[in-house]
XYZ file of C-alpha atoms in Angstrom:
670
model
C 123.323 56.798 79.735
C 121.642 56.439 83.148
C 118.947 59.044 83.718
C 117.885 59.535 87.335
C 114.612 61.319 86.492
C 113.481 58.562 84.137
C 114.492 55.890 86.682
C 112.507 57.515 89.499
C 109.489 57.982 87.236
C 109.466 54.305 86.276
C 110.032 53.301 89.902
C 106.960 55.279 91.012
C 104.473 54.662 88.201
C 105.901 51.593 86.434
C 106.669 50.924 82.762
C 104.610 52.626 80.085
C 101.659 50.730 78.590
C 100.690 50.600 74.925
C 97.298 52.026 73.935
C 96.005 48.590 72.906
C 96.597 47.359 76.472
C 93.703 49.508 77.703
C 91.375 46.489 77.642
C 93.637 44.754 80.161
C 92.893 47.482 82.704
C 89.125 46.774 82.832
C 87.856 45.826 86.264
C 85.987 42.826 87.631
C 83.324 43.569 90.259
C 85.550 42.507 93.167
C 88.070 45.239 92.272
C 85.521 47.797 91.104
C 83.820 47.820 94.528
C 86.864 49.062 96.499
C 87.877 51.461 93.713
C 84.559 53.210 93.102
C 82.739 52.586 96.393
C 85.439 53.088 99.002
C 84.125 56.600 99.725
C 80.491 55.716 100.600
C 81.627 52.542 102.382
C 84.175 54.365 104.496
C 81.885 57.302 105.287
C 80.177 55.167 107.953
C 83.304 55.849 109.990
C 82.307 59.498 110.427
C 78.644 59.838 109.353
C 77.301 58.703 112.747
C 79.847 60.890 114.483
C 78.708 63.962 112.557
C 75.092 63.340 113.606
C 76.077 63.051 117.268
C 78.301 66.133 117.155
C 75.374 68.277 116.024
C 72.782 66.798 118.388
C 75.040 67.153 121.434
C 75.157 70.915 120.886
C 71.939 70.801 122.913
C 73.399 68.373 125.449
C 72.379 64.737 125.812
C 68.653 65.457 125.706
C 68.380 65.303 121.929
C 70.265 62.054 121.253
C 66.930 60.222 121.055
C 66.511 61.769 117.578
C 69.496 59.739 116.316
C 67.542 56.595 115.227
C 65.033 58.692 113.299
C 67.751 60.643 111.533
C 69.614 57.418 110.723
C 66.398 55.888 109.373
C 65.852 58.877 107.076
C 69.418 58.578 105.777
C 68.974 54.851 105.105
C 65.777 55.550 103.143
C 67.576 58.278 101.200
C 70.470 55.918 100.436
C 68.048 53.301 99.087
C 66.331 55.860 96.846
C 69.616 57.205 95.491
C 71.059 53.739 94.801
C 67.905 52.646 92.973
C 67.928 55.893 90.978
C 71.542 55.514 89.913
C 70.939 51.943 88.816
C 68.579 53.452 86.244
C 71.327 55.872 85.172
C 73.854 53.043 84.755
C 71.564 51.129 82.392
C 70.322 54.161 80.448
C 73.705 55.922 80.056
C 76.502 53.323 80.123
C 79.076 55.547 78.388
C 80.411 56.838 81.707
C 79.222 60.437 81.825
C 76.971 59.685 84.786
C 75.088 62.646 86.198
C 76.846 65.059 83.837
C 75.750 63.187 80.722
C 72.190 62.729 82.009
C 71.780 66.423 82.827
C 73.454 67.613 79.615
C 71.371 65.350 77.383
C 68.014 65.960 79.020
C 68.246 69.391 80.661
C 70.733 71.170 78.420
C 74.460 72.040 78.494
C 74.122 74.653 81.260
C 72.515 72.159 83.654
C 75.185 69.630 82.732
C 77.894 72.131 83.621
C 76.218 72.821 86.981
C 76.434 69.095 87.705
C 80.022 68.904 86.496
C 81.158 71.909 88.547
C 79.381 70.595 91.650
C 80.883 67.133 91.290
C 84.396 68.428 90.694
C 84.237 70.569 93.834
C 82.867 67.593 95.742
C 85.603 65.282 94.460
C 88.196 67.693 95.825
C 86.350 67.724 99.146
C 86.210 63.927 99.156
C 89.996 63.737 99.066
C 90.389 66.399 101.750
C 87.744 65.027 104.145
C 88.680 61.363 103.682
C 92.379 61.950 104.272
C 91.754 64.279 107.235
C 89.352 61.750 108.779
C 91.877 58.954 108.282
C 94.538 61.032 110.017
C 92.056 61.626 112.857
C 91.701 57.885 113.359
C 95.468 57.425 113.417
C 95.711 60.151 116.054
C 92.935 58.411 118.031
C 95.219 55.387 118.298
C 98.463 57.376 118.721
C 97.634 60.814 120.242
C 101.300 61.871 120.162
C 101.007 62.354 116.389
C 98.481 65.196 116.736
C 101.162 67.839 116.153
C 101.968 66.327 112.733
C 98.400 66.257 111.418
C 98.923 68.408 108.311
C 102.206 66.779 107.311
C 100.671 63.320 107.565
C 97.683 64.401 105.454
C 99.888 65.810 102.689
C 102.086 62.700 102.648
C 99.022 60.493 102.258
C 97.774 62.620 99.338
C 101.162 62.228 97.667
C 101.071 58.441 98.150
C 97.546 58.219 96.729
C 98.644 60.264 93.737
C 101.585 57.955 93.052
C 99.413 54.830 93.319
C 96.766 56.235 90.979
C 99.355 57.316 88.433
C 100.172 53.609 88.084
C 96.717 53.035 86.577
C 93.204 52.035 87.607
C 93.804 48.304 87.843
C 96.984 48.736 89.883
C 95.204 51.041 92.342
C 92.359 48.518 92.577
C 94.746 45.806 93.685
C 96.300 48.160 96.237
C 92.949 49.239 97.694
C 90.981 45.980 97.586
C 92.427 44.343 100.706
C 92.120 47.387 103.046
C 88.511 47.978 101.973
C 87.462 44.388 102.573
C 89.392 44.271 105.859
C 87.547 47.412 106.972
C 84.154 45.959 106.034
C 84.946 42.759 107.930
C 86.240 44.664 110.971
C 83.216 46.963 111.245
C 80.714 44.133 110.736
C 82.455 41.946 113.352
C 82.601 44.884 115.774
C 78.908 45.718 115.306
C 77.839 42.094 115.427
C 79.855 41.380 118.567
C 78.727 44.550 120.338
C 75.033 44.096 119.532
C 75.199 40.398 120.517
C 76.689 41.387 123.867
C 73.839 43.872 124.288
C 71.248 41.157 123.599
C 72.969 38.860 126.106
C 72.827 41.554 128.786
C 76.501 42.576 128.654
C 76.311 45.807 126.678
C 79.661 47.432 125.848
C 80.240 50.815 127.502
C 82.169 53.608 125.744
C 84.942 55.457 127.558
C 82.936 58.707 127.367
C 79.694 57.218 128.705
C 80.482 58.555 132.196
C 80.757 62.130 130.964
C 77.863 64.506 130.543
C 77.744 67.256 127.912
C 77.173 70.906 128.709
C 74.828 72.295 126.044
C 75.667 75.434 124.130
C 73.885 78.417 125.747
C 71.909 79.092 122.577
C 70.877 75.431 122.247
C 70.039 74.585 125.849
C 66.223 74.671 125.644
C 65.295 74.336 122.004
C 61.670 74.256 120.952
C 59.658 74.637 117.785
C 61.557 75.850 114.724
C 64.913 75.926 116.528
C 64.605 72.235 117.401
C 63.595 71.396 113.845
C 66.664 73.256 112.539
C 68.933 71.333 114.938
C 67.526 68.005 113.743
C 67.762 69.049 110.096
C 71.334 70.179 110.634
C 72.181 66.782 112.153
C 70.486 65.084 109.207
C 72.442 67.128 106.664
C 75.706 66.300 108.451
C 74.831 62.603 108.473
C 74.159 62.721 104.741
C 77.927 62.530 104.257
C 77.177 58.790 104.178
C 75.961 59.296 100.588
C 79.071 60.934 99.196
C 80.605 59.045 96.308
C 77.498 57.035 95.434
C 77.497 58.516 91.914
C 81.104 57.464 91.205
C 80.071 54.050 89.856
C 77.769 55.649 87.267
C 80.715 57.799 86.121
C 83.025 54.793 85.867
C 80.919 52.320 83.866
C 83.494 52.172 80.988
C 86.088 50.825 83.461
C 84.028 47.671 84.136
C 84.329 44.384 82.327
C 81.539 43.376 79.972
C 78.600 43.399 80.339
C 79.462 46.829 81.687
C 75.984 48.149 82.734
C 75.016 44.912 84.475
C 78.304 44.653 86.395
C 78.138 48.323 87.364
C 74.533 47.989 88.573
C 75.419 44.888 90.607
C 78.373 46.680 92.188
C 76.145 49.667 92.992
C 73.593 47.408 94.713
C 76.312 45.616 96.704
C 77.727 48.963 97.796
C 74.300 50.152 98.974
C 73.581 47.025 101.010
C 77.013 46.970 102.672
C 77.040 50.720 103.408
C 73.540 50.692 104.933
C 74.328 47.633 107.064
C 77.511 49.178 108.465
C 75.927 52.602 109.027
C 72.959 51.136 110.916
C 75.274 48.906 112.944
C 77.629 51.712 113.978
C 74.751 54.062 114.842
C 72.909 51.437 116.911
C 76.091 50.418 118.717
C 76.967 54.069 119.465
C 73.603 54.499 121.202
C 73.927 51.196 123.053
C 77.458 52.000 124.247
C 76.428 55.564 125.187
C 79.118 57.324 123.146
C 79.257 60.989 124.180
C 81.207 63.229 121.827
C 81.261 67.021 121.524
C 82.772 69.539 119.141
C 84.603 71.131 122.074
C 86.118 68.631 124.565
C 85.596 71.188 127.343
C 81.838 70.720 126.877
C 82.248 67.260 128.430
C 81.329 67.493 132.124
C 83.334 65.452 134.594
C 86.524 65.681 132.527
C 89.540 66.663 134.646
C 91.801 68.282 132.037
C 89.825 69.153 128.911
C 92.581 71.338 127.446
C 94.916 68.365 126.949
C 92.237 65.761 126.235
C 92.125 64.281 122.730
C 88.690 62.918 121.879
C 88.671 59.546 120.221
C 86.435 59.073 117.217
C 83.137 57.196 117.596
C 84.543 54.129 115.834
C 87.617 54.160 118.079
C 85.480 54.321 121.225
C 83.262 51.490 119.987
C 86.228 49.281 119.089
C 87.761 49.827 122.548
C 84.431 49.092 124.269
C 83.654 45.954 122.267
C 87.091 44.351 122.101
C 88.302 45.016 125.633
C 90.138 48.330 125.758
C 92.559 50.478 123.811
C 95.363 47.924 124.008
C 93.394 45.025 122.510
C 94.131 43.525 119.104
C 90.595 44.238 117.942
C 90.950 47.928 118.754
C 94.163 48.326 116.765
C 92.795 46.213 113.912
C 89.666 48.353 113.550
C 91.628 51.597 113.916
C 94.246 50.576 111.392
C 91.638 49.361 108.908
C 89.496 52.470 109.414
C 92.383 54.897 109.030
C 93.620 53.083 105.949
C 90.252 52.834 104.226
C 89.419 56.464 105.002
C 92.626 57.578 103.368
C 92.101 55.200 100.478
C 88.476 56.384 100.171
C 89.923 59.415 98.458
C 90.575 56.980 95.611
C 86.899 57.340 94.621
C 87.684 60.951 93.768
C 91.007 60.029 92.144
C 89.043 57.847 89.727
C 85.957 60.042 89.304
C 87.586 63.466 88.961
C 90.078 62.626 86.158
C 87.419 60.709 84.208
C 84.904 63.552 84.463
C 87.615 66.092 83.599
C 88.530 63.995 80.549
C 84.913 63.988 79.338
C 84.651 67.739 79.903
C 87.916 68.288 78.039
C 86.603 66.159 75.173
C 83.541 68.423 75.100
C 85.880 71.459 75.120
C 84.883 72.743 78.557
C 88.329 72.145 80.055
C 91.870 72.253 78.581
C 92.395 69.388 76.155
C 95.434 68.143 78.064
C 93.039 66.690 80.634
C 91.696 64.290 77.985
C 95.101 62.701 77.395
C 96.097 59.420 79.029
C 99.508 59.095 80.630
C 102.120 56.339 80.420
C 99.963 53.943 82.447
C 96.749 54.757 80.539
C 95.477 56.814 83.477
C 94.367 60.435 83.091
C 97.561 61.689 84.726
C 96.944 65.435 84.350
C 93.572 65.166 86.103
C 95.093 63.107 88.914
C 97.834 65.674 89.487
C 95.395 68.608 89.356
C 93.157 66.966 91.968
C 96.113 66.222 94.240
C 97.390 69.807 94.128
C 94.006 71.424 94.903
C 93.148 68.920 97.666
C 96.610 69.360 99.195
C 96.194 73.144 99.288
C 92.791 72.723 100.944
C 94.203 70.409 103.619
C 97.007 72.857 104.291
C 94.649 75.853 104.484
C 92.214 74.116 106.879
C 94.961 72.384 108.894
C 93.419 68.987 107.965
C 90.535 69.616 110.365
C 87.544 67.384 109.566
C 85.011 69.574 111.379
C 86.054 72.629 109.357
C 86.138 70.763 106.049
C 82.864 68.885 106.505
C 80.818 72.081 106.098
C 82.105 72.395 102.518
C 81.082 68.833 101.784
C 78.032 67.060 100.234
C 76.528 70.195 98.668
C 77.796 69.216 95.228
C 76.621 65.634 95.666
C 72.984 66.578 96.171
C 73.090 69.162 93.397
C 74.167 66.455 90.967
C 71.683 63.977 92.484
C 68.769 66.353 91.971
C 69.598 67.415 88.417
C 70.494 63.918 87.220
C 67.270 62.409 88.578
C 65.242 65.225 87.036
C 67.014 64.541 83.761
C 66.162 60.843 84.043
C 62.476 61.693 84.408
C 62.692 63.571 81.103
C 64.563 60.642 79.604
C 61.767 58.212 80.485
C 59.135 60.671 79.230
C 60.897 60.735 75.875
C 61.175 56.943 75.781
C 57.482 56.517 76.616
C 56.480 58.725 73.691
C 57.989 56.274 71.211
C 57.828 52.903 73.003
C 54.889 50.635 72.071
C 55.853 47.361 73.802
C 53.574 47.016 76.902
C 56.240 45.222 78.956
C 58.863 47.869 78.264
C 56.348 50.643 78.902
C 55.622 49.213 82.368
C 59.358 49.129 83.096
C 59.768 52.695 81.908
C 56.851 53.813 84.091
C 58.408 52.112 87.144
C 61.802 53.649 86.400
C 60.241 57.096 86.014
C 58.567 56.777 89.416
C 61.888 55.799 91.019
C 63.743 58.716 89.431
C 60.948 61.216 90.171
C 60.982 60.163 93.827
C 64.759 60.512 93.867
C 64.574 63.989 92.315
C 62.037 65.253 94.866
C 63.770 63.754 97.897
C 67.293 64.849 96.934
C 66.019 68.363 96.143
C 64.541 68.594 99.647
C 67.842 67.396 101.103
C 69.710 69.963 98.993
C 67.510 72.727 100.425
C 68.143 71.421 103.956
C 71.905 71.308 103.364
C 71.898 74.869 102.026
C 69.824 76.179 104.945
C 71.876 74.462 107.636
C 75.403 74.692 106.238
C 75.559 77.803 104.058
C 76.701 80.225 106.758
C 79.053 77.639 108.277
C 81.256 77.427 105.204
C 79.142 75.856 102.474
C 79.039 79.271 100.767
C 82.668 78.709 99.784
C 81.769 75.467 97.970
C 78.916 77.283 96.211
C 81.267 80.085 95.167
C 83.878 77.597 93.917
C 81.242 75.778 91.834
C 80.022 79.079 90.334
C 83.567 80.163 89.451
C 84.254 76.758 87.896
C 80.992 76.918 85.911
C 81.852 80.371 84.525
C 85.405 79.235 83.736
C 84.211 76.171 81.820
C 81.758 78.265 79.821
C 84.563 80.683 78.961
C 86.877 77.855 77.870
C 84.161 76.408 75.629
C 83.498 79.856 74.147
C 87.203 80.236 73.397
C 87.431 76.826 71.729
C 84.286 77.502 69.684
C 85.566 80.911 68.585
C 88.939 79.422 67.633
C 87.328 76.565 65.692
C 85.123 79.012 63.755
C 88.126 81.189 63.000
C 90.168 78.230 61.738
C 87.399 76.575 59.715
C 88.140 76.273 55.985
C 85.557 78.197 53.934
C 87.323 78.495 50.554
C 90.009 75.792 50.055
C 91.244 77.276 46.774
C 92.014 80.668 48.239
C 93.646 79.093 51.287
C 95.884 76.937 49.067
C 96.831 79.812 46.750
C 100.602 80.447 46.924
C 101.921 83.857 47.992
C 103.091 86.365 45.399
C 106.679 86.183 46.639
C 108.655 84.669 49.507
C 111.161 86.964 51.211
C 113.630 85.223 53.548
C 115.524 86.923 56.367
C 118.272 85.168 58.378
C 118.999 86.772 61.746
C 122.719 87.015 62.485
C 124.719 87.959 65.545
C 128.078 86.292 64.863
C 129.540 84.573 61.845
C 129.719 80.984 63.094
C 128.486 77.515 62.098
C 124.863 77.999 63.244
C 124.652 81.136 61.071
C 126.018 79.334 57.994
C 123.590 76.436 58.532
C 120.677 78.871 58.746
C 121.816 80.573 55.517
C 122.105 77.228 53.715
C 118.684 76.142 54.947
C 117.109 79.433 53.863
C 118.635 79.040 50.393
C 117.093 75.564 50.099
C 113.661 77.233 50.171
C 114.570 79.101 46.953
C 113.068 82.394 48.109
C 112.487 85.307 45.749
C 114.749 87.426 47.936
C 117.201 86.447 50.691
C 118.973 88.763 53.083
C 120.907 88.473 56.344
C 119.983 90.873 59.123
C 121.888 92.049 62.187
C 121.407 94.838 64.724
C 124.310 97.188 65.461
C 124.136 97.273 69.243
C 127.937 97.571 69.263
C 129.193 99.514 66.217
C 132.726 98.027 66.329
C 131.348 94.472 66.497
C 128.979 95.228 63.614
C 131.849 96.581 61.509
C 133.936 93.487 62.277
C 131.011 91.249 61.200
C 130.774 93.134 57.877
C 134.507 92.645 57.252
C 134.235 88.906 57.977
C 131.218 88.685 55.680
C 133.250 90.134 52.788
C 136.330 87.993 53.585
C 134.245 84.781 53.483
C 132.726 85.878 50.175
C 129.143 85.215 51.272
C 126.887 86.242 48.391
C 123.903 87.043 50.618
C 123.475 90.757 51.330
C 123.965 91.683 54.992
C 121.710 94.456 56.223
C 122.785 96.276 59.393
C 120.074 97.989 61.463
C 121.093 100.895 63.634
C 119.896 100.796 67.275
C 121.084 103.849 69.236
C 119.294 102.635 72.382
C 120.805 99.091 72.123
C 117.367 97.524 71.684
C 117.325 94.451 69.418
C 113.725 93.255 69.290
C 112.188 96.613 68.435
C 114.598 97.290 65.578
C 113.955 93.898 63.949
C 110.181 94.232 64.356
C 110.126 97.702 62.777
C 112.123 96.436 59.797
C 110.003 93.298 59.268
C 106.707 95.159 59.645
C 107.815 97.801 57.154
C 108.331 95.032 54.570
C 104.884 93.627 55.384
C 103.291 97.048 54.792
C 105.094 97.490 51.485
C 104.242 93.989 50.201
C 101.126 92.732 52.005
C 100.658 89.795 49.592
C 104.189 88.500 50.164
C 105.261 86.032 52.840
C 108.285 86.818 54.990
C 110.205 83.819 56.364
C 112.452 84.695 59.324
C 115.151 82.075 60.080
C 116.520 82.044 63.640
C 119.566 79.909 64.544
C 119.198 78.140 67.919
C 121.495 76.318 70.299
C 120.308 72.963 71.623
C 121.911 72.285 75.007
C 121.896 69.307 77.336
C 122.467 70.831 80.764
C 120.008 73.077 82.557
C 122.740 75.478 83.640
C 123.774 76.048 80.010
C 120.452 77.772 79.486
C 121.656 80.542 81.784
C 124.811 81.149 79.757
C 123.277 82.048 76.415
C 121.487 85.202 75.332
C 117.714 84.793 75.301
C 116.928 87.765 73.050
C 115.864 85.436 70.222
C 113.204 83.900 72.463
C 111.494 87.255 72.973
C 111.977 88.207 69.350
C 110.338 84.994 68.160
C 107.355 85.576 70.436
C 106.870 89.088 69.071
C 107.253 87.995 65.449
C 104.581 85.310 65.850
C 102.026 88.076 66.410
C 102.839 89.687 63.047
C 100.552 88.538 60.169
C 102.331 87.349 57.046
C 105.507 86.366 58.928
C 106.702 82.769 59.278
C 109.271 82.070 61.997
C 111.590 79.109 61.348
C 114.002 77.741 63.950
C 117.295 76.245 62.729
C 118.804 74.140 65.544
C 122.507 73.596 66.187
C 123.143 70.750 68.622
C 125.994 71.402 71.022
C 127.956 68.344 72.180
C 126.214 68.413 75.568
C 122.856 67.827 73.884
C 123.739 64.188 73.157
C 122.574 63.212 76.666
C 119.153 64.709 75.919
C 118.653 62.616 72.802
C 116.566 60.001 74.665
C 112.895 61.118 74.907
C 112.724 60.341 78.633
C 115.652 62.631 79.297
C 114.183 65.681 77.626
C 112.750 68.273 79.935
C 110.901 71.534 79.358
C 113.432 74.172 78.423
C 116.019 71.701 77.100
C 115.926 73.455 73.715
C 117.083 77.020 74.021
C 117.678 79.782 71.532
C 121.175 80.842 70.612
C 122.477 84.322 69.883
C 121.210 85.122 66.401
C 120.940 88.860 66.820
C 122.739 91.624 68.623
C 126.321 91.618 69.865
C 128.110 91.300 73.147
C 131.614 92.341 74.099
C 133.587 89.164 74.706
């Protein structure tokens, strides 16, 4: 029978894959680059812009700090990439920063890294999608009113693509990423060549001045330093997602560490080249951009003016205006890659969540692979949280950016510190002079990375905490506490369930007392009685609750007429309460015979239509839940399949709630 739900599921995510097909999903370097590095590669589209937005708070006078800030970010990128290459080779199992910190600094430090990264992955989706929508609006300003809707639709599309599996998403994202790289490099190369030939491109906002904020008009001393540091911390968004490759080493083809390290190096070179090119071209073209359009002097109608992004202004200046092919190409590629950059998080978050679930810090469902061998539960969880964030912040990049990058530098700092300890441990046992020299060099790289990223973390905290970063810190703390609590629960449960004395656990009970719950004398009741008899209990009784005395009397007469040789016990319930009466009776038996086992048989209806669930009494559902909390009581369901349940026989057609309880106890007036 045709099932619409199953058809739509297969249409969206494709046919299910067998577990042994997992090897076929491993990635070559050409696909791994767009999958794991699309976030740091695409961040060049807004990293320069974030630097300029902060510096122009003081007007145009402080733009001369831009090259120095960009140079510091490039140096930081080089240090981080080199450091993570050490991580890839030393810890190729895919735990990345989390595994490094957990192994070398302890579980608590590992959880700090994990919580920070998970918060940052959520922010990656939100910021990337919002920035992509911004670039679409830069090309088509009329879409500004639909910003949030567009962002949520893009998150849904990304979710669907990722549910199809890692390799499928790699194919989908490879072309846009490479088209974006080509477009930005051609734009930067063309613009800088024109500058060298004496025909420098001029941005559309070059003719406007910028009115400084009153508090930032004449900055000196510490205030100026804070402005520059704030611009630097905003520009550090260029480093987001760098760690994703170290988390995804298992997804690479063999030799996994070497391919991952090569991809990491390629990502670093390409990202630095594009970032330097965009920043240099923005200064050459005199791009003037402000957080508030009304800060632009010389603008006629600032209230209705939509600022174009830095990349949009550069594309228009280099390629001959906003109607040129080059402009639309760069805008389309930028918008697409920014949206697809969220794929870095869609790969990193589910993988990290799976590892955490395997270590019992998150619910175990997050460790399971879906039909397409992707971690579907993690993908869906990320999509829901990121979607709520986009809705709450109206998909505004400036508002979201303050919550960003804090987690990245927390994980950077702790992982590099952990690597220093790793090399110290290796040096204590290694005797080969060649390997010792390599370990010494690696330790220097990681120690430098730890110091530098810690300083950046302090700068980010100082400059962004009051502007919204406190919320990211709070979210990471809550997540850390939650994961500790989950692990404590799993540990407590495991200790409680551990077998200490197999003989005593396997010892049979003194007696087995079986109780069949009855509401009406029908086929489900007779099946439950027959099934209970098959257990050969020491005592068997049927039990009903006299909610309606006339109905109870009629049931007793039918019981005698049918000649059923199982005693029927009728419980009185003057307040028409079923569950309480049954519980009191069962618990009284438990108190009288604590070494006996009581088996309670409950007939159930199995229905095929959702609306049938509304037509049957659900008292047995509540009764079963209460009985499960009573020690010494076993609850056994005896299903009776109604004719409508035939449509639910196929696994794909079954849905939560398809099996419902019947009416084993109590009576209704028909």
